[in-house]
Short mmCIF file of C-alpha atoms in Angstrom, two decimals:
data_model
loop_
_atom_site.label_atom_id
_atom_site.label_comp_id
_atom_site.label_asym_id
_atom_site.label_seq_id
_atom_site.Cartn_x
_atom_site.Cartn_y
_atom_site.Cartn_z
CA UNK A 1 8.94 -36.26 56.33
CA UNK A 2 12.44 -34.69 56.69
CA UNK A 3 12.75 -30.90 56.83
CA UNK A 4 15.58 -28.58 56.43
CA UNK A 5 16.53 -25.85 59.08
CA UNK A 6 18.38 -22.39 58.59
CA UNK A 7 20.18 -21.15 61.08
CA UNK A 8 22.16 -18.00 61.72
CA UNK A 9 25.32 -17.16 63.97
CA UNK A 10 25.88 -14.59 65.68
CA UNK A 11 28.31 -12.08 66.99
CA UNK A 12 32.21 -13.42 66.81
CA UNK A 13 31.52 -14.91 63.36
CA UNK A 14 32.24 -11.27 61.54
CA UNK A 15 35.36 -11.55 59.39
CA UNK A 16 36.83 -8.63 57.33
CA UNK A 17 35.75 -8.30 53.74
CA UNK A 18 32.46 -10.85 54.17
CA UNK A 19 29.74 -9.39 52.01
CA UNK A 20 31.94 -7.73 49.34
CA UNK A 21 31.58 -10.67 46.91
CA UNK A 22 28.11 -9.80 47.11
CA UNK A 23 28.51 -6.64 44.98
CA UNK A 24 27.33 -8.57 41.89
CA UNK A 25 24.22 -9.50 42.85
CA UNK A 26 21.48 -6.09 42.23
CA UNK A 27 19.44 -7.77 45.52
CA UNK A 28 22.67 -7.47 47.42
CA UNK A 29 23.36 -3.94 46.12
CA UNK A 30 19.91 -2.44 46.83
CA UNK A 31 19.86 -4.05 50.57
CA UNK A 32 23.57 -2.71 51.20
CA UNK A 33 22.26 1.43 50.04
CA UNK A 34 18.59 0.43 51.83
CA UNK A 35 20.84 0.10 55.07
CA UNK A 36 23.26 3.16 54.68
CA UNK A 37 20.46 5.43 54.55
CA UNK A 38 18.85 3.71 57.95
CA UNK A 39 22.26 3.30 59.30
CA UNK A 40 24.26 6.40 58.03
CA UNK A 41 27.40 4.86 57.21
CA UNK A 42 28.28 1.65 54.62
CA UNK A 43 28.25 -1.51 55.77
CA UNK A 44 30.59 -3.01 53.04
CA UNK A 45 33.41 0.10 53.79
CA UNK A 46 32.75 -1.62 57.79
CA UNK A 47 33.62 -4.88 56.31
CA UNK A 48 36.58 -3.79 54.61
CA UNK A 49 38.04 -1.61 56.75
CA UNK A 50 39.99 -2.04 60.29
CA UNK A 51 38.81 -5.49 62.46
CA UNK A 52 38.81 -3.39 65.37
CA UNK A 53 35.80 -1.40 64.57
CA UNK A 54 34.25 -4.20 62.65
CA UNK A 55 34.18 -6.01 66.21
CA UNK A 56 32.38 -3.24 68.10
CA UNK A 57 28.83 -4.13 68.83
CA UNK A 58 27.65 -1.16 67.31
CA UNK A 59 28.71 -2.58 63.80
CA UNK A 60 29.09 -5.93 64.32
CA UNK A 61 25.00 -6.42 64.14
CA UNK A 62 23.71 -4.62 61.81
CA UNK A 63 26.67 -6.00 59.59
CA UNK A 64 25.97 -9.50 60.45
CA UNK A 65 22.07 -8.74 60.45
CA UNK A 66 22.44 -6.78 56.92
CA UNK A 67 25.05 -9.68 54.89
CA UNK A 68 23.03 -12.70 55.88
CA UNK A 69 19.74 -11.01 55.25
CA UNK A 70 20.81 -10.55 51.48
CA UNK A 71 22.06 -14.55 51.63
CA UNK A 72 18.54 -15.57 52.35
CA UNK A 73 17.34 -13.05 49.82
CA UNK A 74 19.51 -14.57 47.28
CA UNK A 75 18.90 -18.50 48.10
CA UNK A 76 15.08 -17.77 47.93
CA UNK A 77 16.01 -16.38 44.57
CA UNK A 78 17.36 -20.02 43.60
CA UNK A 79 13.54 -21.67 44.91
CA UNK A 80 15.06 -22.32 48.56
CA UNK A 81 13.31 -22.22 51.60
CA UNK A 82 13.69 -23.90 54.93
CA UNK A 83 10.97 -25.64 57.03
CA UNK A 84 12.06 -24.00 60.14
CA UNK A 85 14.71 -21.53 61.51
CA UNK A 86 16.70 -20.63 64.48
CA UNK A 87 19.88 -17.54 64.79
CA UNK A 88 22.50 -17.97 67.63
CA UNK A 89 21.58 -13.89 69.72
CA UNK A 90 22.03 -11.31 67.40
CA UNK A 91 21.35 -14.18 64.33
CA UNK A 92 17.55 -14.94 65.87
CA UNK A 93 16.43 -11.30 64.12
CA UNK A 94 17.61 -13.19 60.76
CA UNK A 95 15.61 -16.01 61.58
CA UNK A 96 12.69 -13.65 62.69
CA UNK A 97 13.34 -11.72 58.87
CA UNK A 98 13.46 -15.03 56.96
CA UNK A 99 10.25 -15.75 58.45
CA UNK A 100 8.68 -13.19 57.51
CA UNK A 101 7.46 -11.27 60.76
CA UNK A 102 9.05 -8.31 59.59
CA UNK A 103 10.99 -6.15 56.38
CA UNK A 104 14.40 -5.64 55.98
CA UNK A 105 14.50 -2.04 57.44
CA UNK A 106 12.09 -3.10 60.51
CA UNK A 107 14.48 -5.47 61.30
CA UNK A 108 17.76 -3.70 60.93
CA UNK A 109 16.36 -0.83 62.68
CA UNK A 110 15.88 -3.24 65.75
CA UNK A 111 19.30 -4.61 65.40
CA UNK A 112 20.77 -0.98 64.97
CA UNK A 113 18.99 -0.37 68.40
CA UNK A 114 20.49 -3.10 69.54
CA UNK A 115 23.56 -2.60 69.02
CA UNK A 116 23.41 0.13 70.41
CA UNK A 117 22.20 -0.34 73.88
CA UNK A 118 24.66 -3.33 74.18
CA UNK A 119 27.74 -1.45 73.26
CA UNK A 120 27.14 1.30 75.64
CA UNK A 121 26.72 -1.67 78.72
CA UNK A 122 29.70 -1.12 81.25
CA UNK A 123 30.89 -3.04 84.13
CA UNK A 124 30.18 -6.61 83.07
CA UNK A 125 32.15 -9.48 81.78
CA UNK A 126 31.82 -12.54 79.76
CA UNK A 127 34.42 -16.10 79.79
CA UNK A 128 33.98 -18.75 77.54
CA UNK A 129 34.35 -21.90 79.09
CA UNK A 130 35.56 -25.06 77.17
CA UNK A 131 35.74 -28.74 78.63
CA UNK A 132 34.43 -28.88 82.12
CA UNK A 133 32.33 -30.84 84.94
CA UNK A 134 28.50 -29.52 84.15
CA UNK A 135 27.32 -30.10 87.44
CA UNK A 136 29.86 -28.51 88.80
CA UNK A 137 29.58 -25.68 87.01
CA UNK A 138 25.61 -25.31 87.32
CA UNK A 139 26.04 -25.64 90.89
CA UNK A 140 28.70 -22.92 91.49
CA UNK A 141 26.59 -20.86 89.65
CA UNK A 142 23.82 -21.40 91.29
CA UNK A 143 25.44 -20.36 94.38
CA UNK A 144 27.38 -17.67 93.27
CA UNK A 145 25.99 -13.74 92.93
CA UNK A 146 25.61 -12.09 89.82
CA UNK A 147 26.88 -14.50 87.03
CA UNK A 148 24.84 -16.49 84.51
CA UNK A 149 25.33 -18.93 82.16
CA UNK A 150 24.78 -16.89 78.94
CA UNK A 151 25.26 -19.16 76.12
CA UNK A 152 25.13 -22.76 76.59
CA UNK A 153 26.32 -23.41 73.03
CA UNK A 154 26.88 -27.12 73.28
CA UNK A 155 27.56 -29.84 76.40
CA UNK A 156 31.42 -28.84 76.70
CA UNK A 157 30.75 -25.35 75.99
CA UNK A 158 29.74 -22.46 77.52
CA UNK A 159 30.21 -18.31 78.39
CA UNK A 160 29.59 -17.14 81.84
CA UNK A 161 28.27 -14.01 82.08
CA UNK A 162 27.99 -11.36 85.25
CA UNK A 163 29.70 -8.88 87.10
CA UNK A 164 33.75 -9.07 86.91
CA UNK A 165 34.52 -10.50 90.41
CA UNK A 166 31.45 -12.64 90.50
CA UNK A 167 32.98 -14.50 86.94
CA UNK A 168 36.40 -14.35 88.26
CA UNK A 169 35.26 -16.35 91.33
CA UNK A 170 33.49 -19.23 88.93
CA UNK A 171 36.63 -19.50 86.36
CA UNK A 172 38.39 -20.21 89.44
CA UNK A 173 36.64 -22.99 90.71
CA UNK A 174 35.67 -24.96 87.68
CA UNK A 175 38.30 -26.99 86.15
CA UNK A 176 38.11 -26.20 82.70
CA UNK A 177 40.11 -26.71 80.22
CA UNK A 178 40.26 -23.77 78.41
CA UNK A 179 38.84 -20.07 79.61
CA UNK A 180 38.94 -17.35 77.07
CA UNK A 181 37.49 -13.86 78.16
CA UNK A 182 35.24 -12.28 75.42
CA UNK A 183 35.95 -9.00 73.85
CA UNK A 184 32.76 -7.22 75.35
CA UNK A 185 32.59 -4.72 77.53
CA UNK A 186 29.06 -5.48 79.00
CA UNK A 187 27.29 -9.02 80.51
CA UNK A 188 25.32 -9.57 77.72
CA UNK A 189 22.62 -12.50 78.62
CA UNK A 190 22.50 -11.38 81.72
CA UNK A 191 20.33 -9.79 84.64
CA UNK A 192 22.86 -6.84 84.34
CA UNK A 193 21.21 -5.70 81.07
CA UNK A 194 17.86 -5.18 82.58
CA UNK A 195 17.98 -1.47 82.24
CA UNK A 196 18.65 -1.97 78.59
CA UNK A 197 16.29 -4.62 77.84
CA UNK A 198 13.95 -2.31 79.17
CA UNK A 199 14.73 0.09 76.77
CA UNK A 200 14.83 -2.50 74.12
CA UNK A 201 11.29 -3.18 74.87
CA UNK A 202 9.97 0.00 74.58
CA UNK A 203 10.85 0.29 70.85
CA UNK A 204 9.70 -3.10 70.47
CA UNK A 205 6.28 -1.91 71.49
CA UNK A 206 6.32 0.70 68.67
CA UNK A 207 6.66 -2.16 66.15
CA UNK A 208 3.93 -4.36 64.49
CA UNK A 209 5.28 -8.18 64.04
CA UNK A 210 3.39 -10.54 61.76
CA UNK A 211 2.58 -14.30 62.66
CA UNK A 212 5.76 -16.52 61.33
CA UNK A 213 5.66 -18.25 58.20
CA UNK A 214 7.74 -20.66 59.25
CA UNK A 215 8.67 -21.85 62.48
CA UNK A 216 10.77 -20.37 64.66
CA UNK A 217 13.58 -21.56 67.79
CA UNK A 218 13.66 -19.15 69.71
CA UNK A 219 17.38 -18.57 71.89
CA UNK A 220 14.94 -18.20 75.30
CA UNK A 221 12.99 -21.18 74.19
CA UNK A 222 13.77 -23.96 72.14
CA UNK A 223 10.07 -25.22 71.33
CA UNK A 224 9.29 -23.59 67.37
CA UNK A 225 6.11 -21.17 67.68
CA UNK A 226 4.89 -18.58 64.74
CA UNK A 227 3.21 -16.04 67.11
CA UNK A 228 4.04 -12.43 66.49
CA UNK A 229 3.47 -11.81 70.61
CA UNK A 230 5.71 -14.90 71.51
CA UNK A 231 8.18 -14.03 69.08
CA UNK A 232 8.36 -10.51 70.35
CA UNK A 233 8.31 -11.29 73.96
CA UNK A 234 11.20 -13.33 73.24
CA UNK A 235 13.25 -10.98 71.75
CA UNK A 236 12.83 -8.82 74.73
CA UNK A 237 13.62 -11.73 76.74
CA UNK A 238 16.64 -12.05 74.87
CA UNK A 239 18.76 -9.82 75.83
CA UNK A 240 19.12 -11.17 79.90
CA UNK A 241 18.22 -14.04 79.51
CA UNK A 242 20.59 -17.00 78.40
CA UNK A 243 21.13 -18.36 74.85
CA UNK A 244 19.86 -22.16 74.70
CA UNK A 245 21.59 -23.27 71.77
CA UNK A 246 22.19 -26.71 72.83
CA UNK A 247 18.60 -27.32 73.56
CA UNK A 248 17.48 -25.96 70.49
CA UNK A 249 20.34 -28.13 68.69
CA UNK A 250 18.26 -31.05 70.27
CA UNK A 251 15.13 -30.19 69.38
CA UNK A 252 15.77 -30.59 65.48
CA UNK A 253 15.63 -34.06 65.36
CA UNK A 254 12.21 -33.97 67.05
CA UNK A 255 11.11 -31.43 64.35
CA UNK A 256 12.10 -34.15 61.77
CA UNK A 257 14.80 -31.79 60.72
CA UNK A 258 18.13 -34.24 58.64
CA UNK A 259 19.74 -31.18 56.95
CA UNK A 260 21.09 -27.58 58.58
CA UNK A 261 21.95 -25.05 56.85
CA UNK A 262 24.45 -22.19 58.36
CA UNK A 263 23.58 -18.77 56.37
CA UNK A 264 26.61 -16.27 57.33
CA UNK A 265 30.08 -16.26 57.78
CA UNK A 266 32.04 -18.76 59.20
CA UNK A 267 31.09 -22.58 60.77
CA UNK A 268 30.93 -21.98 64.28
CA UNK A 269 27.17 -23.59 64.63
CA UNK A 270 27.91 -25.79 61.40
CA UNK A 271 30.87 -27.34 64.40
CA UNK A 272 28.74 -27.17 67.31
CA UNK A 273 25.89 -29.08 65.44
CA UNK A 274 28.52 -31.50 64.18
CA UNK A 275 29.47 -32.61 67.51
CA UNK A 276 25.97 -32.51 68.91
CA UNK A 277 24.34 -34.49 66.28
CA UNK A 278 24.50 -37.47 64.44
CA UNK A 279 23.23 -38.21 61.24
CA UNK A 280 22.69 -34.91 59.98
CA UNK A 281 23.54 -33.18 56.86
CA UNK A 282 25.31 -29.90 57.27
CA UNK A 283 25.80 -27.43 54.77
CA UNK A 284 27.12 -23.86 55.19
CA UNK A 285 26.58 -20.50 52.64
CA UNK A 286 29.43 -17.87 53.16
CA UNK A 287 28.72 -16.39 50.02
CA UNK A 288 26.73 -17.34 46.79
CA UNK A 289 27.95 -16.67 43.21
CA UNK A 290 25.57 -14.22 41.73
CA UNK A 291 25.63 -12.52 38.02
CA UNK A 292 25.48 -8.74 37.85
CA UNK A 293 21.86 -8.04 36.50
#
């Protein structure tokens, strides 16, 4: 039996004036004034206004969390539904919405949270790393001090993650071919966000998650489960611990998965799928044409 996945991307894919087609649609409208009263300021002014705020942690997410929320909303409208899900970091709380462990305002409240605790991390620093000996790297990180690997988005790409000096030090040993230092002012996916996580968990605690309804891949562990303690224990994890996409890219073909669907702006796991797997059918929804009601 083939199955279809949704997945979600994460921070990076915001783009200015995503979500303002969406003004048609009366599920879009009621989901963007549900989150200005949790969040106290408009996510579609965000979205249209200057890129520089737009990228700040403390919008990005609950932007990105609020815009592809309504997409999944509206393709569930049209009879859709996916047989499992996965979101790239901040995306996993979509695929933790779209199966249905929590409400919109549970979730965006989390995300706001978030947000948050990540913008206000100091002293880190994160370096994409693109074409490169894998061994190599895994073993100078292994012996090097306060660094990570914090995504491992796909076999020639990754982002280091650590103190400063300590990422310096393992961009200068490994030959790759490109090295692009993120726009973040904290080592997310790290140990260094420990005190946060911490934090993180304690509101966590305060929530009640229902089982999945649908399958889940979680960024700290690839293999699908639908239980509301794994899934929440994972979240926590989240935050210092790395983000597996490659591994859960491999897992879909043993969950029988032939189609992927990217929900949210931009293709950036639509590309990284591409080159990952073969003989899958990728689709991606930006936006969807809706009629005012």
């Amino acid at each position: 039996m083939t199955k279809t996945a949704w997945v979600f991307p994460g921070q990076g894919s915001q783009a200015q004036g995503m979500g303002v087609e969406l003004q048609n649609s009366s599920i879009a409208l009621e989901k963007f004034k549900q989150a200005e009263e949790i969040l106290g300021w408009s996510v579609l002014e965000i979205c249209q206004g200057d890129e520089e705020i737009l990228s700040r942690t403390l919008y990005t997410q609950p932007c990105l969390y609020t815009i592809e929320t309504i997409l999944v909303d509206l393709l569930r409208e049209q009879g859709k539904s996916p047989d499992v899900v996965a979101g790239h970091s901040l995306g996993e709380y979509v695929a933790v919405y779209t199966a249905g462990v929590y409400d919109f305002a549970t979730g965006l409240k989390l995300v706001q949270k978030r947000g948050e605790l990540m913008d206000k991390a100091e002293g880190g620093k994160m370096v994409a790393l693109m074409k490169f000996d894998r061994d190599i790297l895994n073993s100078i990180v292994s012996q090097t001090e306060n660094v990570v690997i914090a995504n491992d988005n796909n076999e020639g790409q990754v982002v280091i993650s650590g103190e400063p000096n300590a990422v310096d030090a393992v961009v200068s040993q490994v030959k790759a071919k490109l090295t692009v230092p993120l726009k973040v002012s904290g080592a997310f996916h790290s140990p260094l966000m420990a005190t946060a996580a911490a934090e993180f968990s304690q509101v966590l605690d305060t929530v009640n998650f229902s089982d999945a309804t649908i399958p889940i891949l979680s960024n700290i562990d690839p293999i699908p489960s639908t239980d509301a303690e794994i899934i929440k224990q994972r979240l926590v994890q989240q935050m210092t611990g790395g983000v597996r996409w490659r591994e859960i890219m491999l897992q879909l073909p043993l969950e029988n998965v032939t189609q992927v669907v990217e929900v949210g702006p931009g293709k950036v796991l639509t590309g990284l799928i591409k080159r990952t797997l073969k003989g899958v059918n990728l689709l991606n929804v930006e936006t969807i044409s809706t009629d005012a009601k």
